[in-house]
């Protein structure tokens, strides 16, 4: 199902509540329940939608000391890998370890089979663009396109941008990205939708092997999934000088 966020009224006007009101919000602002006040419900829904986007729980304190606990209840993210080649295989292995529900699509039976992709949730052996048109693809779905050629990439990307996927990425060079983007634009796909595609996919980690490319791709998906920055976590020079060097 769709991801849901639950908003619980913990304090009202600074007073703890014994029987807290609750409401839930689905992706697309659908939901139910009430906190007993239309204005408060609206504020809670806004906070719940933000929690769905960030994937993290938080406490929201309003101006009148009313306190809400907002918690996302997220389904396992779904990753659709379009293309069962060496890179697709490496991505599938890593994505499974990262707790994605993984589906692999390829029109070649020698590349789309259970022997090759033993650990994934679904293997689809059919026309790849048609598969994207028929598979269940919702807000919590990530699509990675890694087929065997430019034309096939373009065909699959054309289908992917019409879905409700949270993330669409295309493997390849900047030159290929530009050519395909120009093609889609000439067909009437909006600049906004084209720019929403992550292409070329991945973070610049410098690797070239299928496993290293998979790490680059899944790192970018993790940024999208958890809202990270991608910056190194090491101590800054300023913090090091202030906390470590001064003690010597």
CSV table of C-alpha atoms in Angstrom, one decimal:
chain,number,residue,atom,x,y,z
A,1,UNK,CA,0.0,0.0,0.0
A,2,UNK,CA,0.9,3.7,0.0
A,3,UNK,CA,3.1,5.1,2.7
A,4,UNK,CA,1.1,6.6,5.6
A,5,UNK,CA,1.9,9.1,8.3
A,6,UNK,CA,0.2,9.2,11.7
A,7,UNK,CA,-0.2,12.4,13.6
A,8,UNK,CA,-1.0,12.2,17.3
A,9,UNK,CA,-2.1,15.1,19.5
A,10,UNK,CA,0.1,14.9,22.6
A,11,UNK,CA,-0.5,18.2,24.3
A,12,UNK,CA,-3.0,21.0,23.8
A,13,UNK,CA,-2.4,24.5,25.0
A,14,UNK,CA,0.5,23.2,27.1
A,15,UNK,CA,-1.5,20.5,28.8
A,16,UNK,CA,-0.9,16.7,28.5
A,17,UNK,CA,-3.8,14.7,27.1
A,18,UNK,CA,-5.0,11.4,28.5
A,19,UNK,CA,-7.0,10.5,25.4
A,20,UNK,CA,-5.1,11.8,22.4
A,21,UNK,CA,-6.7,12.5,19.0
A,22,UNK,CA,-5.2,11.0,15.9
A,23,UNK,CA,-5.3,11.3,12.2
A,24,UNK,CA,-3.5,9.6,9.4
A,25,UNK,CA,-2.4,10.9,6.0
A,26,UNK,CA,-1.6,8.9,2.9
A,27,UNK,CA,0.6,10.1,-0.1
A,28,UNK,CA,-1.5,12.5,-2.1
A,29,UNK,CA,-3.0,14.0,1.1
A,30,UNK,CA,-5.7,11.4,1.5
A,31,UNK,CA,-6.4,10.2,5.0
A,32,UNK,CA,-8.8,10.1,7.9
A,33,UNK,CA,-9.4,10.8,11.6
A,34,UNK,CA,-9.4,14.1,13.3
A,35,UNK,CA,-7.7,16.0,16.1
A,36,UNK,CA,-11.0,17.8,16.9
A,37,UNK,CA,-10.3,21.1,15.2
A,38,UNK,CA,-10.3,21.9,11.5
A,39,UNK,CA,-7.3,24.3,11.7
A,40,UNK,CA,-5.3,21.8,13.8
A,41,UNK,CA,-6.2,19.0,11.4
A,42,UNK,CA,-4.8,21.1,8.5
A,43,UNK,CA,-1.6,21.8,10.3
A,44,UNK,CA,-1.2,18.2,11.2
A,45,UNK,CA,-1.7,17.0,7.6
A,46,UNK,CA,1.0,19.4,6.4
A,47,UNK,CA,3.4,18.1,9.0
A,48,UNK,CA,2.4,14.5,8.1
A,49,UNK,CA,3.1,15.1,4.5
A,50,UNK,CA,6.5,16.5,5.4
A,51,UNK,CA,7.2,13.4,7.5
A,52,UNK,CA,6.3,11.2,4.5
A,53,UNK,CA,8.8,13.1,2.3
A,54,UNK,CA,11.6,13.0,4.9
A,55,UNK,CA,10.9,9.5,6.2
A,56,UNK,CA,11.5,10.5,9.8
A,57,UNK,CA,9.4,11.0,12.9
A,58,UNK,CA,9.3,14.4,14.6
A,59,UNK,CA,7.6,16.4,17.2
A,60,UNK,CA,5.8,19.6,16.1
A,61,UNK,CA,5.2,22.3,18.6
A,62,UNK,CA,2.7,25.0,17.5
A,63,UNK,CA,2.5,28.6,18.7
A,64,UNK,CA,-0.1,27.9,21.4
A,65,UNK,CA,2.0,25.1,22.9
A,66,UNK,CA,0.0,22.4,21.2
A,67,UNK,CA,2.3,19.4,20.5
A,68,UNK,CA,2.0,16.8,17.8
A,69,UNK,CA,3.9,13.6,17.3
A,70,UNK,CA,4.1,12.8,13.6
A,71,UNK,CA,5.3,9.4,12.6
A,72,UNK,CA,5.7,8.0,9.0
A,73,UNK,CA,4.7,4.3,8.5
A,74,UNK,CA,6.6,3.5,5.4
A,75,UNK,CA,6.2,0.4,3.3
A,76,UNK,CA,9.4,-1.2,2.0
A,77,UNK,CA,10.5,0.8,-1.1
A,78,UNK,CA,10.2,-1.0,-4.4
A,79,UNK,CA,13.0,-0.9,-7.0
A,80,UNK,CA,12.4,-1.7,-10.6
A,81,UNK,CA,15.6,-2.4,-12.5
A,82,UNK,CA,15.1,-2.2,-16.3
A,83,UNK,CA,17.8,-4.3,-17.8
A,84,UNK,CA,19.3,-7.5,-16.5
A,85,UNK,CA,22.9,-7.1,-17.6
A,86,UNK,CA,26.0,-7.1,-15.4
A,87,UNK,CA,25.3,-3.7,-13.9
A,88,UNK,CA,21.6,-4.6,-13.3
A,89,UNK,CA,22.7,-7.8,-11.6
A,90,UNK,CA,25.1,-5.9,-9.3
A,91,UNK,CA,22.4,-3.3,-8.5
A,92,UNK,CA,19.9,-6.0,-7.6
A,93,UNK,CA,22.3,-7.7,-5.2
A,94,UNK,CA,23.1,-4.5,-3.4
A,95,UNK,CA,19.5,-3.3,-3.3
A,96,UNK,CA,18.4,-6.6,-1.8
A,97,UNK,CA,20.9,-6.1,1.1
A,98,UNK,CA,19.6,-2.5,1.5
A,99,UNK,CA,16.0,-3.8,2.1
A,100,UNK,CA,14.4,-2.8,-1.2
A,101,UNK,CA,11.7,-4.9,-2.8
A,102,UNK,CA,13.4,-5.6,-6.1
A,103,UNK,CA,11.9,-6.4,-9.5
A,104,UNK,CA,14.0,-7.0,-12.6
A,105,UNK,CA,12.7,-6.5,-16.1
A,106,UNK,CA,14.4,-7.7,-19.3
A,107,UNK,CA,13.0,-9.0,-22.6
A,108,UNK,CA,15.8,-11.7,-22.9
A,109,UNK,CA,15.1,-14.9,-21.1
A,110,UNK,CA,18.8,-15.6,-20.6
A,111,UNK,CA,19.0,-12.3,-18.6
A,112,UNK,CA,15.6,-12.4,-16.9
A,113,UNK,CA,15.3,-15.7,-15.0
A,114,UNK,CA,15.3,-16.9,-11.4
A,115,UNK,CA,18.7,-18.6,-11.7
A,116,UNK,CA,20.4,-15.3,-12.5
A,117,UNK,CA,18.3,-13.2,-10.0
A,118,UNK,CA,17.7,-15.7,-7.2
A,119,UNK,CA,17.4,-13.2,-4.4
A,120,UNK,CA,14.9,-10.7,-5.9
A,121,UNK,CA,11.2,-10.5,-5.4
A,122,UNK,CA,10.1,-10.5,-9.0
A,123,UNK,CA,11.6,-11.3,-12.4
A,124,UNK,CA,9.7,-10.1,-15.5
A,125,UNK,CA,10.6,-11.5,-18.9
A,126,UNK,CA,8.7,-9.3,-21.4
A,127,UNK,CA,9.0,-6.1,-23.5
A,128,UNK,CA,10.6,-3.7,-21.0
A,129,UNK,CA,8.6,-0.5,-21.9
A,130,UNK,CA,5.3,-2.5,-21.9
A,131,UNK,CA,6.3,-3.9,-18.5
A,132,UNK,CA,6.6,-0.4,-17.1
A,133,UNK,CA,3.2,0.4,-18.4
A,134,UNK,CA,1.6,-2.6,-16.7
A,135,UNK,CA,3.5,-3.0,-13.5
A,136,UNK,CA,2.2,-1.5,-10.2
A,137,UNK,CA,4.4,1.6,-9.8
A,138,UNK,CA,3.5,4.1,-7.1
A,139,UNK,CA,5.0,6.9,-5.0
A,140,UNK,CA,7.4,4.6,-3.1
A,141,UNK,CA,8.8,3.0,-6.3
A,142,UNK,CA,12.3,3.7,-7.7
A,143,UNK,CA,13.1,3.0,-11.3
A,144,UNK,CA,16.6,2.4,-12.7
A,145,UNK,CA,17.0,2.1,-16.4
A,146,UNK,CA,20.1,0.2,-17.5
A,147,UNK,CA,19.3,-1.5,-20.8
A,148,UNK,CA,21.6,-2.6,-23.6
A,149,UNK,CA,21.3,0.4,-26.0
A,150,UNK,CA,20.4,4.1,-26.5
A,151,UNK,CA,17.1,3.4,-28.4
A,152,UNK,CA,15.9,0.9,-25.8
A,153,UNK,CA,16.9,3.3,-23.0
A,154,UNK,CA,14.9,6.1,-24.6
A,155,UNK,CA,11.8,3.8,-25.1
A,156,UNK,CA,11.9,2.7,-21.5
A,157,UNK,CA,12.5,6.2,-20.2
A,158,UNK,CA,9.5,7.5,-22.2
A,159,UNK,CA,7.4,4.9,-20.4
A,160,UNK,CA,9.0,5.6,-17.0
A,161,UNK,CA,8.3,9.3,-17.0
A,162,UNK,CA,4.6,8.7,-17.3
A,163,UNK,CA,4.5,6.7,-14.1
A,164,UNK,CA,4.0,7.9,-10.5
A,165,UNK,CA,7.5,6.7,-9.5
A,166,UNK,CA,9.3,8.6,-6.8
A,167,UNK,CA,12.6,8.3,-8.6
A,168,UNK,CA,13.6,7.6,-12.2
A,169,UNK,CA,17.3,7.2,-13.1
A,170,UNK,CA,19.1,6.5,-16.3
A,171,UNK,CA,22.5,4.8,-16.5
A,172,UNK,CA,24.9,6.1,-19.1
A,173,UNK,CA,27.1,9.0,-20.3
A,174,UNK,CA,26.2,12.7,-20.4
A,175,UNK,CA,26.2,12.5,-24.2
A,176,UNK,CA,23.6,9.8,-24.1
A,177,UNK,CA,21.6,11.7,-21.6
A,178,UNK,CA,21.5,14.8,-23.7
A,179,UNK,CA,20.5,12.9,-26.9
A,180,UNK,CA,17.6,11.1,-25.1
A,181,UNK,CA,16.5,14.4,-23.4
A,182,UNK,CA,16.4,16.1,-26.7
A,183,UNK,CA,14.4,13.3,-28.2
A,184,UNK,CA,11.8,13.3,-25.4
A,185,UNK,CA,11.5,17.1,-25.5
A,186,UNK,CA,10.8,16.9,-29.3
A,187,UNK,CA,8.0,14.5,-28.5
A,188,UNK,CA,6.3,16.9,-26.1
A,189,UNK,CA,7.6,15.7,-22.7
A,190,UNK,CA,7.9,18.8,-20.5
A,191,UNK,CA,11.3,20.1,-19.4
A,192,UNK,CA,10.2,19.8,-15.8
A,193,UNK,CA,9.6,16.0,-16.2
A,194,UNK,CA,12.8,15.5,-18.1
A,195,UNK,CA,14.8,17.4,-15.5
A,196,UNK,CA,13.2,15.2,-12.7
A,197,UNK,CA,15.1,12.2,-14.2
A,198,UNK,CA,18.4,11.5,-12.5
A,199,UNK,CA,20.7,11.2,-15.5
A,200,UNK,CA,23.4,10.2,-15.6
A,201,UNK,CA,22.4,8.2,-12.6
A,202,UNK,CA,24.6,7.9,-9.5
A,203,UNK,CA,27.2,9.8,-7.4
A,204,UNK,CA,30.7,10.5,-8.7
A,205,UNK,CA,32.6,7.9,-6.6
A,206,UNK,CA,35.2,7.2,-9.4
A,207,UNK,CA,34.5,3.5,-9.7
A,208,UNK,CA,34.1,1.7,-13.0
A,209,UNK,CA,33.3,-2.0,-12.3
A,210,UNK,CA,29.6,-3.2,-12.2
A,211,UNK,CA,29.8,-3.5,-8.4
A,212,UNK,CA,31.3,0.0,-8.1
A,213,UNK,CA,28.6,1.5,-10.4
A,214,UNK,CA,26.0,-0.3,-8.3
A,215,UNK,CA,27.4,1.4,-5.2
A,216,UNK,CA,27.2,4.8,-6.9
A,217,UNK,CA,23.6,4.2,-8.0
A,218,UNK,CA,22.4,2.9,-4.6
A,219,UNK,CA,24.2,5.7,-2.8
A,220,UNK,CA,22.1,8.2,-4.8
A,221,UNK,CA,18.9,6.2,-4.1
A,222,UNK,CA,19.8,6.4,-0.4
A,223,UNK,CA,20.1,10.1,-0.6
A,224,UNK,CA,16.6,10.3,-2.1
A,225,UNK,CA,15.2,7.8,0.3
A,226,UNK,CA,16.5,9.3,3.5
A,227,UNK,CA,17.2,13.0,2.6
A,228,UNK,CA,20.9,13.0,3.3
A,229,UNK,CA,23.4,15.5,2.0
A,230,UNK,CA,26.0,13.2,0.5
A,231,UNK,CA,28.8,15.1,2.2
A,232,UNK,CA,31.6,13.4,4.1
A,233,UNK,CA,30.9,12.8,7.8
A,234,UNK,CA,34.5,13.5,8.9
A,235,UNK,CA,35.1,16.3,11.4
A,236,UNK,CA,35.6,19.7,9.7
A,237,UNK,CA,38.9,21.4,10.2
A,238,UNK,CA,37.2,24.1,12.3
A,239,UNK,CA,35.6,21.5,14.7
A,240,UNK,CA,38.8,19.5,14.9
A,241,UNK,CA,40.8,22.7,15.9
A,242,UNK,CA,38.2,23.7,18.4
A,243,UNK,CA,37.7,20.4,20.1
A,244,UNK,CA,40.8,18.3,19.6
A,245,UNK,CA,43.9,20.4,18.9
A,246,UNK,CA,43.2,22.9,21.7
A,247,UNK,CA,43.2,20.1,24.3
A,248,UNK,CA,46.9,19.3,23.7
